[in-house]
Amino acid sequence: MMPIDDELIDRFIDGEASDDEAAEIVRWLEETENLQRFARRAELHSDLRSSLLRKNIQAEAIGACEEVKAEPARTLPDPSVGRLGRPVQFAVGFAVAALVTAACLIIAFWIPTDEQEPVALNGNLATVVSQIDAVLTSGRSNWNKPDLVAGEYQLKQGLLHLRFDGGVMVYVEAPAQFHVSSGKRLVLHRGRLSANVPPAGVGFAVDTPEAEVIDFGTEFSVDVESGTSEVHVFNGLVRVQPRPAQDGVATEAVDLRTSQAVKIEASTQTSSKIELATERFIRSFDEPKRMYLRSLKQLSPVAYYRMGIRDYGLVSHPSQYSGEVLIDRDSVAGGSRPPHAPGVFAGGSLRVGTGSTGRGGRVTTLPPLESGQFTLAVFVYLETETPNGIVTTNIRNEKGSFALSLDERGALRAIVRDRDRELQSVISNASLPLSTWRHIVVTADGDHLRFYEDGQLVSSVSCKPIARAANETLWFGTDAGGRGQWNGRIDELALFDKALSESEIAELYQAAVDEIARAK
């Protein structure tokens, strides 16, 4: 057994310990005296100063550890690991009994109590790291300050990224109402949030009307709507304590581990297992560099739209072909969700319709397509049946050269205009399924128009070289007349002034499959 010194404990708290070192600390924490030492070091590491009251609370927590060992929380069974399962980090390796016991002490240091609520010296409890088209109010006024103090807030529009004590990152999606209680606690009355909690932030808590959610160094999301609270754990371990029932009887707590989720109903205050919602929550605003990105760029697209979560429009690579996200300002007042949603990989996508303010996207400077050949590659995600819903098009009356949309039956259809000004189309062989990402590629090589789905050729028709296109407006999720609105998400759209080969398309799709396995 390796020696556990203060330096190793500090590196563990900072998230810098190796997997072997972290596992050794987990075993070491099974001893009560080691828990006490760890808690004292964590308090010093966080630059907290003990008061007599806090020492009393610590002593009570230490005494309660044995009670917790005797009556451990209920734990859900391990979920089956599918192809979208995320890699399990070291937090999952924690023995549940050890974590529950450790929680007694850690909570005594970090989670506010009725007697003593931590308050920052300057009154600031959370920092606004970034915001995307956000309208945040406190009382009757907009809150535009860089920090949040204790109090009630409403996020009426957009997205908000907050940093709490210990480096805890919280992402809030409109519409949401929440109360900042301290640097370690947030009350979510309604709406959605996601939290990423490093070791230094262990003990961060989210209260909802139906439950208290206590984190032990993890990534989790909470959804509060219509008398129901859901908790989804993407990595690590979270304790969910339902509120007492109406008769005052306490309800058993549940420990959630990686890839587990529960729902708590206000009417019964009991928890039930549900499926992890991998596609519902925005868990980051970043668009990290990925294998799929590298694979696609090697094929030299003339324009590439990652559909990242940004507050300055629809970003293209190269930037001269960037555009704007279209928003229905009337629906903003009604509290609809923002025009962004989780993407096929880690990051965002363009959300159109489906209860959001998103009405599509527009690019007024389209890259020239002059070779007579063409490729469109895109990920699509349909949320409600939408006959004639448009993914993308630059066709308007007699101008433009391509479109991808649903037909009346719900199957995807690609249309191109050839150099004789005739429209040619190719249709998928089945309706597009709901709530499922599909990788779609359309190619025109001067002889054939081909349609690929998830790397496989599904249909092909003869087709002459396509018409030259320059200066036409490009639309995403709608057309020039505001018709044919898509109801779902659009992500990772790329245009090529050439026809990709079947092998290139297969390799691109395989890169996407590998990326999905890493990201989810």
XYZ file of N, CA, C and O in Angstrom, residues 26-203:
712
model
N -9.259 5.739 -2.184
C -10.591 5.187 -1.927
C -10.519 4.108 -0.854
O -11.325 4.080 0.084
N -9.552 3.203 -0.998
C -9.397 2.144 0.018
C -9.009 2.742 1.364
O -9.492 2.308 2.410
N -8.161 3.751 1.327
C -7.697 4.410 2.558
C -8.851 5.094 3.289
O -8.895 5.131 4.522
N -9.822 5.614 2.552
C -10.946 6.336 3.153
C -11.924 5.418 3.880
O -12.836 5.903 4.557
N -11.748 4.110 3.780
C -12.651 3.208 4.469
C -12.458 3.253 5.980
O -13.339 2.835 6.727
N -11.320 3.788 6.427
C -11.060 3.923 7.856
C -11.545 5.280 8.352
O -11.240 6.319 7.753
N -12.284 5.270 9.480
C -12.889 6.503 9.985
C -11.851 7.568 10.291
O -12.034 8.753 9.983
N -10.714 7.165 10.886
C -9.703 8.183 11.212
C -9.128 8.828 9.955
O -8.734 10.000 9.961
N -9.086 8.051 8.863
C -8.609 8.616 7.603
C -9.628 9.600 7.028
O -9.257 10.600 6.407
N -10.904 9.312 7.211
C -11.942 10.256 6.794
C -11.767 11.592 7.495
O -11.890 12.658 6.890
N -11.480 11.527 8.788
C -11.289 12.761 9.545
C -10.090 13.545 9.017
O -10.158 14.762 8.847
N -9.006 12.841 8.744
C -7.820 13.517 8.207
C -8.102 14.111 6.833
O -7.702 15.242 6.534
N -8.812 13.345 5.988
C -9.147 13.841 4.656
C -10.013 15.095 4.746
O -9.811 16.072 4.030
N -11.012 15.058 5.624
C -11.908 16.202 5.771
C -11.162 17.433 6.264
O -11.394 18.548 5.790
N -10.246 17.234 7.227
C -9.462 18.390 7.711
C -8.600 18.962 6.603
O -8.470 20.183 6.469
N -8.003 18.084 5.797
C -7.155 18.564 4.705
C -7.994 19.271 3.645
O -7.588 20.288 3.073
N -9.174 18.734 3.375
C -10.056 19.365 2.397
C -10.485 20.747 2.867
O -10.580 21.693 2.075
N -10.745 20.871 4.158
C -11.131 22.173 4.693
C -9.988 23.166 4.551
O -10.178 24.301 4.110
N -8.776 22.735 4.889
C -7.623 23.610 4.747
C -7.385 23.949 3.290
O -7.088 25.096 2.937
N -7.544 22.945 2.430
C -7.323 23.148 0.998
C -8.286 24.190 0.448
O -7.939 24.958 -0.435
N -9.498 24.210 0.927
C -10.503 25.174 0.476
C -10.398 26.497 1.209
O -11.227 27.384 1.023
N -9.379 26.629 2.077
C -9.140 27.865 2.808
C -10.318 28.230 3.696
O -10.677 29.404 3.838
N -10.931 27.176 4.302
C -11.987 27.402 5.277
C -11.376 27.462 6.664
O -10.381 26.822 6.956
N -12.000 28.197 7.561
C -11.514 28.326 8.920
C -12.570 27.789 9.867
O -13.746 28.169 9.787
N -12.142 26.900 10.775
C -13.101 26.263 11.678
C -13.576 27.241 12.744
O -12.815 28.023 13.288
N -14.878 27.179 13.026
C -15.464 27.885 14.164
C -15.907 26.827 15.152
O -15.951 25.632 14.856
N -16.246 27.235 16.367
C -16.680 26.283 17.369
C -17.923 25.547 16.910
O -18.054 24.340 17.092
N -18.825 26.275 16.261
C -20.046 25.642 15.769
C -19.733 24.581 14.747
O -20.280 23.481 14.767
N -18.807 24.909 13.824
C -18.478 23.938 12.788
C -17.817 22.717 13.382
O -18.048 21.597 12.959
N -16.978 22.903 14.419
C -16.355 21.761 15.061
C -17.402 20.853 15.685
O -17.295 19.621 15.640
N -18.432 21.447 16.263
C -19.514 20.648 16.827
C -20.227 19.858 15.741
O -20.566 18.690 15.917
N -20.455 20.532 14.598
C -21.114 19.851 13.486
C -20.252 18.691 12.997
O -20.739 17.603 12.714
N -18.934 18.926 12.915
C -18.029 17.857 12.487
C -18.100 16.673 13.429
O -18.157 15.512 13.013
N -18.084 16.964 14.737
C -18.121 15.887 15.720
C -19.397 15.072 15.587
O -19.386 13.837 15.668
N -20.515 15.761 15.358
C -21.782 15.061 15.175
C -21.744 14.196 13.918
O -22.260 13.085 13.893
N -21.125 14.731 12.859
C -21.049 13.972 11.609
C -20.194 12.733 11.764
O -20.527 11.665 11.261
N -19.064 12.884 12.507
C -18.190 11.727 12.733
C -18.930 10.652 13.506
O -18.866 9.470 13.193
N -19.695 11.077 14.498
C -20.459 10.121 15.277
C -21.541 9.455 14.482
O -21.933 8.318 14.757
N -22.045 10.164 13.459
C -23.141 9.605 12.647
C -22.659 8.623 11.598
O -23.464 7.915 10.994
N -21.335 8.583 11.389
C -20.827 7.722 10.316
C -21.220 6.264 10.524
O -21.614 5.569 9.595
N -21.091 5.769 11.771
C -21.410 4.382 12.032
C -22.881 4.086 11.796
O -23.253 3.023 11.327
N -23.756 5.094 12.077
C -25.183 4.905 11.809
C -25.427 4.755 10.318
O -26.246 3.948 9.887
N -24.708 5.554 9.528
C -24.870 5.460 8.078
C -24.389 4.115 7.558
O -24.974 3.514 6.682
N -23.276 3.618 8.177
C -22.789 2.294 7.763
C -23.823 1.211 8.057
O -24.010 0.275 7.298
N -24.507 1.361 9.211
C -25.482 0.350 9.605
C -26.715 0.372 8.727
O -27.353 -0.637 8.507
N -27.096 1.561 8.230
C -28.288 1.699 7.404
C -27.934 2.406 6.101
O -28.242 3.566 5.901
N -27.257 1.716 5.190
C -26.835 2.363 3.933
C -28.016 2.706 3.057
O -29.068 2.098 3.147
N -27.797 3.713 2.198
C -28.847 4.109 1.265
C -29.061 3.012 0.237
O -28.167 2.232 -0.078
N -30.268 2.971 -0.287
C -30.579 2.045 -1.363
C -29.778 2.430 -2.604
O -29.629 3.597 -2.913
N -29.288 1.440 -3.303
C -28.489 1.683 -4.497
C -29.130 0.985 -5.684
O -29.483 -0.192 -5.591
N -29.256 1.681 -6.791
C -29.813 1.071 -7.994
C -28.818 0.092 -8.582
O -27.602 0.265 -8.450
N -29.279 -0.942 -9.250
C -28.355 -1.896 -9.884
C -27.584 -1.249 -11.006
O -27.999 -0.240 -11.560
N -26.433 -1.863 -11.327
C -25.617 -1.345 -12.427
C -26.390 -1.401 -13.726
O -27.017 -2.417 -14.042
N -26.342 -0.312 -14.522
C -27.017 -0.347 -15.817
C -26.210 -1.165 -16.808
O -25.008 -1.320 -16.678
N -26.881 -1.691 -17.798
C -26.157 -2.364 -18.870
C -25.424 -1.328 -19.684
O -25.890 -0.214 -19.859
N -24.254 -1.678 -20.176
C -23.434 -0.728 -20.914
C -23.689 -0.911 -22.393
O -23.403 -1.967 -22.957
N -24.222 0.109 -23.038
C -24.512 0.058 -24.470
C -23.398 0.689 -25.263
O -22.378 1.116 -24.721
N -23.613 0.829 -26.536
C -22.561 1.386 -27.402
C -22.348 2.862 -27.134
O -21.313 3.411 -27.494
N -23.352 3.519 -26.514
C -23.191 4.938 -26.228
C -22.711 5.159 -24.808
O -22.662 6.286 -24.354
N -22.370 4.088 -24.070
C -21.940 4.274 -22.686
C -20.652 5.050 -22.610
O -19.721 4.854 -23.382
N -20.538 5.962 -21.607
C -19.335 6.775 -21.444
C -18.277 5.991 -20.696
O -18.580 5.127 -19.875
N -16.994 6.307 -20.912
C -15.954 5.674 -20.131
C -16.141 5.983 -18.661
O -16.405 7.114 -18.289
N -15.995 4.966 -17.809
C -16.201 5.162 -16.373
C -14.920 5.673 -15.765
O -13.874 5.056 -15.868
N -14.970 6.823 -15.091
C -13.815 7.406 -14.453
C -13.684 6.846 -13.050
O -14.529 6.082 -12.569
N -12.661 7.308 -12.301
C -12.349 6.648 -11.044
C -13.429 6.827 -10.005
O -13.550 6.030 -9.084
N -14.279 7.868 -10.139
C -15.302 8.087 -9.118
C -16.241 6.905 -9.014
O -16.783 6.602 -7.949
N -16.466 6.201 -10.128
C -17.375 5.067 -10.106
C -16.787 3.925 -9.293
O -17.521 3.094 -8.753
N -15.474 3.889 -9.180
C -14.844 2.834 -8.430
C -15.005 2.962 -6.935
O -14.638 2.073 -6.184
N -15.509 4.076 -6.450
C -15.720 4.243 -5.022
C -16.645 3.165 -4.492
O -17.721 2.954 -5.019
N -16.278 2.506 -3.434
C -17.219 1.632 -2.743
C -18.320 2.508 -2.186
O -18.055 3.519 -1.541
N -19.576 2.131 -2.419
C -20.684 2.998 -2.041
C -20.684 3.245 -0.546
O -20.915 4.363 -0.075
N -20.411 2.204 0.247
C -20.426 2.399 1.694
C -19.385 3.416 2.119
O -19.632 4.258 2.986
N -18.199 3.367 1.501
C -17.149 4.321 1.864
C -17.551 5.734 1.512
O -17.325 6.680 2.272
N -18.168 5.914 0.324
C -18.593 7.259 -0.077
C -19.685 7.794 0.826
O -19.695 8.967 1.188
N -20.655 6.932 1.163
C -21.733 7.396 2.027
C -21.180 7.813 3.371
O -21.570 8.824 3.953
N -20.225 7.019 3.895
C -19.611 7.383 5.163
C -18.830 8.677 5.029
O -18.924 9.577 5.872
N -18.039 8.802 3.952
C -17.264 10.025 3.744
C -18.164 11.231 3.627
O -17.814 12.331 4.044
N -19.347 11.035 3.062
C -20.274 12.156 2.883
C -20.640 12.798 4.197
O -20.855 14.009 4.278
N -20.738 11.992 5.270
C -21.096 12.566 6.573
C -20.148 13.684 6.951
O -20.555 14.761 7.378
N -18.843 13.403 6.783
C -17.851 14.408 7.155
C -17.766 15.539 6.157
O -17.722 16.714 6.515
N -17.761 15.196 4.875
C -17.591 16.226 3.857
C -18.738 17.213 3.897
O -18.564 18.422 3.766
N -19.955 16.691 4.100
C -21.111 17.578 4.176
C -20.981 18.512 5.369
O -21.369 19.680 5.318
N -20.415 18.013 6.464
C -20.249 18.877 7.634
C -19.379 20.076 7.321
O -19.561 21.152 7.881
N -18.416 19.903 6.400
C -17.558 21.028 6.037
C -18.169 21.915 4.977
O -18.045 23.123 5.014
N -18.831 21.310 4.003
C -19.122 22.044 2.768
C -20.581 22.365 2.538
O -20.905 23.251 1.785
N -21.512 21.572 3.089
C -22.917 21.826 2.806
C -23.495 22.712 3.884
O -23.328 22.465 5.065
N -24.204 23.801 3.535
C -24.736 24.730 4.515
C -25.721 24.044 5.444
O -26.421 23.118 5.073
N -25.775 24.525 6.669
C -26.748 24.073 7.640
C -27.633 25.228 8.018
O -27.366 26.381 7.700
N -28.730 24.911 8.740
C -29.637 25.970 9.157
C -28.941 26.948 10.085
O -29.247 28.128 10.115
N -27.956 26.430 10.851
C -27.300 27.305 11.824
C -26.240 28.188 11.188
O -25.932 29.256 11.669
N -25.631 27.704 10.095
C -24.504 28.441 9.538
C -24.475 28.282 8.039
O -24.154 27.223 7.524
N -24.838 29.299 7.310
C -24.844 29.302 5.844
C -23.600 30.023 5.367
O -23.381 31.193 5.700
N -22.689 29.361 4.635
C -21.490 30.050 4.176
C -21.841 31.266 3.322
O -22.676 31.196 2.439
N -21.200 32.365 3.589
C -21.427 33.591 2.839
C -20.086 34.154 2.416
O -19.178 34.287 3.228
N -19.939 34.446 1.124
C -18.691 35.044 0.645
C -18.504 36.416 1.269
O -19.468 37.134 1.545
N -17.239 36.778 1.495
C -16.961 38.050 2.149
C -17.515 39.227 1.379
O -17.954 40.216 1.947
N -17.504 39.151 0.046
C -18.023 40.256 -0.758
C -19.477 40.048 -1.172
O -20.014 40.839 -1.940
N -20.105 38.998 -0.665
C -21.503 38.740 -0.981
C -21.721 37.979 -2.271
O -22.836 37.560 -2.550
N -20.687 37.791 -3.079
C -20.819 37.088 -4.352
C -20.682 35.581 -4.132
O -19.709 35.128 -3.543
N -21.666 34.822 -4.604
C -21.685 33.385 -4.376
C -21.416 32.575 -5.630
O -21.048 31.410 -5.546
N -21.650 33.148 -6.798
C -21.398 32.458 -8.069
C -20.974 33.483 -9.107
O -21.389 34.646 -9.053
N -20.158 33.056 -10.044
C -19.652 33.931 -11.102
C -20.238 33.504 -12.443
O -20.321 32.309 -12.739
N -20.651 34.488 -13.240
C -21.132 34.209 -14.590
C -19.913 34.012 -15.492
O -19.193 34.960 -15.810
N -19.673 32.774 -15.897
C -18.538 32.474 -16.766
C -18.840 32.908 -18.195
O -18.019 33.533 -18.862
N -20.045 32.577 -18.660
C -20.467 32.974 -19.996
C -21.980 32.861 -20.076
O -22.627 32.236 -19.226
N -22.542 33.486 -21.104
C -23.977 33.395 -21.338
C -24.241 33.444 -22.837
O -23.485 34.044 -23.587
N -25.308 32.780 -23.237
C -25.688 32.732 -24.639
C -27.075 33.344 -24.766
O -28.073 32.730 -24.374
N -27.116 34.612 -25.252
C -28.384 35.288 -25.487
C -29.285 35.223 -24.253
O -30.501 35.063 -24.350
N -28.680 35.365 -23.058
C -29.417 35.157 -21.814
C -30.140 36.423 -21.365
O -29.611 37.534 -21.489
N -31.337 36.238 -20.825
C -32.069 37.291 -20.133
C -32.317 36.775 -18.717
O -33.177 35.916 -18.494
N -31.529 37.281 -17.764
C -31.606 36.869 -16.369
C -32.195 38.001 -15.550
O -31.761 39.152 -15.664
N -33.204 37.685 -14.730
C -33.840 38.714 -13.914
C -33.772 38.326 -12.443
O -33.698 37.148 -12.081
N -33.814 39.354 -11.606
C -33.933 39.194 -10.165
C -34.977 40.195 -9.707
O -34.797 41.407 -9.877
N -36.081 39.699 -9.163
C -37.197 40.599 -8.888
C -37.799 41.077 -10.194
O -38.073 40.288 -11.092
N -37.951 42.385 -10.331
C -38.529 42.943 -11.556
C -37.481 43.513 -12.497
O -37.819 44.104 -13.525
N -36.206 43.335 -12.162
C -35.135 43.959 -12.944
C -34.245 42.910 -13.587
O -34.076 41.804 -13.058
N -33.663 43.277 -14.724
C -32.652 42.424 -15.351
C -31.400 42.412 -14.491
O -31.014 43.428 -13.901
N -30.765 41.252 -14.413
C -29.525 41.107 -13.650
C -28.383 40.967 -14.652
O -28.220 39.929 -15.299
N -27.571 42.013 -14.775
C -26.491 42.041 -15.754
C -25.112 42.064 -15.109
O -24.117 42.332 -15.781
N -25.048 41.791 -13.816
C -23.768 41.835 -13.110
C -22.976 40.552 -13.356
O -23.544 39.505 -13.677
N -21.656 40.605 -13.189
C -20.826 39.425 -13.467
C -20.879 38.358 -12.390
O -20.342 37.265 -12.582
N -21.497 38.663 -11.238
C -21.587 37.703 -10.151
C -23.021 37.639 -9.638
O -23.795 38.592 -9.781
N -23.353 36.515 -9.009
C -24.662 36.334 -8.403
C -24.522 36.339 -6.890
O -23.585 35.725 -6.341
N -25.428 37.028 -6.221
C -25.487 37.040 -4.768
C -26.640 36.140 -4.334
O -27.379 35.604 -5.155
N -26.792 35.973 -3.018
C -27.902 35.162 -2.531
C -29.218 35.780 -2.962
O -29.423 36.983 -2.850
N -30.126 34.954 -3.486
C -31.411 35.476 -3.905
C -32.055 34.650 -4.997
O -31.522 33.624 -5.442
N -33.226 35.117 -5.426
C -34.047 34.439 -6.413
C -33.770 34.998 -7.808
O -33.649 36.211 -7.987
N -33.717 34.101 -8.808
C -33.440 34.508 -10.185
C -34.355 33.744 -11.142
O -34.775 32.620 -10.860
N -34.617 34.397 -12.283
C -35.318 33.740 -13.382
C -34.501 33.900 -14.652
O -34.091 35.011 -14.989
N -34.256 32.778 -15.329
C -33.611 32.817 -16.636
C -34.732 32.698 -17.664
O -35.291 31.625 -17.882
N -35.081 33.835 -18.254
C -36.226 33.882 -19.161
C -35.861 33.509 -20.588
O -36.734 33.151 -21.385
N -34.583 33.601 -20.904
C -34.153 33.347 -22.279
C -32.700 32.921 -22.271
O -31.892 33.389 -21.478
N -32.350 32.012 -23.179
C -30.948 31.687 -23.418
C -30.369 30.666 -22.460
O -31.060 29.872 -21.826
N -29.039 30.718 -22.342
C -28.266 29.774 -21.549
C -27.301 30.523 -20.647
O -26.800 31.586 -21.002
N -27.014 29.932 -19.489
C -26.163 30.580 -18.492
C -25.158 29.571 -17.967
O -25.519 28.434 -17.625
N -23.888 29.977 -17.899
C -22.810 29.144 -17.361
C -22.290 29.816 -16.099
O -21.761 30.932 -16.147
N -22.426 29.143 -14.956
C -22.037 29.698 -13.660
C -20.919 28.868 -13.040
O -20.845 27.652 -13.238
N -20.068 29.545 -12.245
C -19.038 28.847 -11.472
C -19.286 29.087 -9.988
O -19.361 30.231 -9.532
N -19.393 27.996 -9.227
C -19.585 28.059 -7.782
C -18.284 27.695 -7.065
O -17.270 27.425 -7.705
N -18.323 27.651 -5.741
C -17.146 27.317 -4.945
C -16.563 25.974 -5.360
O -17.303 25.042 -5.734
N -15.245 25.864 -5.258
C -14.587 24.608 -5.576
C -14.501 24.314 -7.056
O -14.189 23.190 -7.441
N -14.789 25.312 -7.898
C -14.717 25.107 -9.332
C -15.906 24.364 -9.917
O -15.837 23.848 -11.037
N -17.016 24.305 -9.182
C -18.221 23.641 -9.686
C -18.804 24.452 -10.846
O -19.059 25.650 -10.711
N -19.013 23.811 -11.976
C -19.571 24.462 -13.157
C -21.026 24.042 -13.331
O -21.332 22.846 -13.352
N -21.911 25.037 -13.447
C -23.345 24.783 -13.586
C -23.841 25.444 -14.862
O -23.569 26.632 -15.100
N -24.577 24.682 -15.674
C -25.145 25.180 -16.924
C -26.672 25.180 -16.783
O -27.273 24.129 -16.540
N -27.297 26.354 -16.928
C -28.738 26.502 -16.751
C -29.362 26.849 -18.093
O -28.850 27.694 -18.836
N -30.483 26.193 -18.401
C -31.186 26.392 -19.666
C -32.537 27.043 -19.404
O -33.290 26.610 -18.526
N -32.849 28.101 -20.159
C -34.150 28.761 -20.040
C -35.254 27.863 -20.598
O -35.002 27.060 -21.504
N -36.475 27.988 -20.039
C -36.867 28.832 -18.906
C -36.545 28.138 -17.585
O -36.730 26.935 -17.453
N -36.059 28.897 -16.621
C -35.688 28.317 -15.328
C -35.869 29.349 -14.225
O -35.688 30.553 -14.445
N -36.207 28.872 -13.057
C -36.287 29.709 -11.871
C -35.473 29.034 -10.780
O -35.665 27.844 -10.494
N -34.548 29.779 -10.172
C -33.679 29.170 -9.167
C -33.301 30.184 -8.100
O -33.429 31.396 -8.286
N -32.839 29.670 -6.975
C -32.405 30.487 -5.838
C -30.971 30.102 -5.499
O -30.671 28.919 -5.298
N -30.073 31.080 -5.439
C -28.700 30.841 -5.017
C -28.649 30.996 -3.504
O -28.865 32.090 -2.979
N -28.412 29.899 -2.796
C -28.386 29.924 -1.336
C -26.998 30.185 -0.791
O -26.832 30.886 0.207
N -25.995 29.597 -1.432
C -24.607 29.760 -1.006
C -23.706 29.361 -2.154
O -24.182 29.016 -3.245
N -22.396 29.387 -1.896
C -21.466 28.944 -2.923
C -21.460 27.445 -3.108
O -20.787 26.931 -3.999
N -22.224 26.731 -2.278
C -22.282 25.268 -2.347
C -23.696 24.737 -2.540
O -23.894 23.532 -2.515
N -24.666 25.631 -2.705
C -26.050 25.150 -2.763
C -26.887 26.036 -3.671
O -26.808 27.270 -3.613
N -27.718 25.381 -4.485
C -28.627 26.065 -5.395
C -29.989 25.368 -5.300
O -30.060 24.141 -5.244
N -31.055 26.159 -5.277
C -32.410 25.617 -5.259
C -33.018 25.811 -6.649
O -33.142 26.942 -7.119
N -33.370 24.710 -7.295
C -33.980 24.766 -8.630
C -35.486 24.568 -8.480
O -35.958 23.472 -8.190
N -36.253 25.644 -8.674
C -37.704 25.557 -8.565
C -38.314 24.928 -9.815
O -39.256 24.149 -9.727
N -37.786 25.301 -10.984
C -38.243 24.705 -12.242
C -37.170 24.922 -13.293
O -36.379 25.871 -13.214
N -37.152 24.044 -14.270
C -36.176 24.174 -15.350
C -35.143 23.058 -15.329
O -35.272 22.062 -14.609
N -34.103 23.255 -16.129
C -33.046 22.262 -16.285
C -31.692 22.868 -15.959
O -31.426 24.020 -16.292
N -30.842 22.057 -15.345
C -29.446 22.456 -15.152
C -28.572 21.220 -15.212
O -29.028 20.092 -14.983
N -27.307 21.450 -15.518
C -26.287 20.407 -15.474
C -25.127 20.926 -14.644
O -24.805 22.119 -14.679
N -24.496 20.042 -13.880
C -23.391 20.429 -13.016
C -22.215 19.493 -13.241
O -22.386 18.281 -13.374
N -21.026 20.079 -13.275
C -19.781 19.330 -13.351
C -18.988 19.660 -12.093
O -18.580 20.807 -11.902
N -18.796 18.672 -11.239
C -18.256 18.904 -9.900
C -16.892 18.235 -9.771
O -16.807 17.003 -9.746
N -15.801 19.011 -9.664
C -14.479 18.429 -9.447
C -14.323 18.011 -7.988
O -15.183 18.330 -7.148
N -13.246 17.291 -7.641
C -13.072 16.866 -6.246
C -13.136 18.010 -5.235
O -13.663 17.830 -4.135
N -12.620 19.189 -5.593
C -12.651 20.314 -4.652
C -14.063 20.822 -4.403
O -14.295 21.560 -3.448
N -15.015 20.433 -5.246
C -16.391 20.885 -5.068
C -17.307 19.844 -4.478
O -18.533 20.043 -4.437
N -16.749 18.714 -4.016
C -17.566 17.648 -3.455
C -18.470 18.197 -2.355
O -18.044 18.979 -1.506
N -19.736 17.805 -2.380
C -20.709 18.312 -1.414
C -21.630 19.355 -1.983
O -22.564 19.791 -1.308
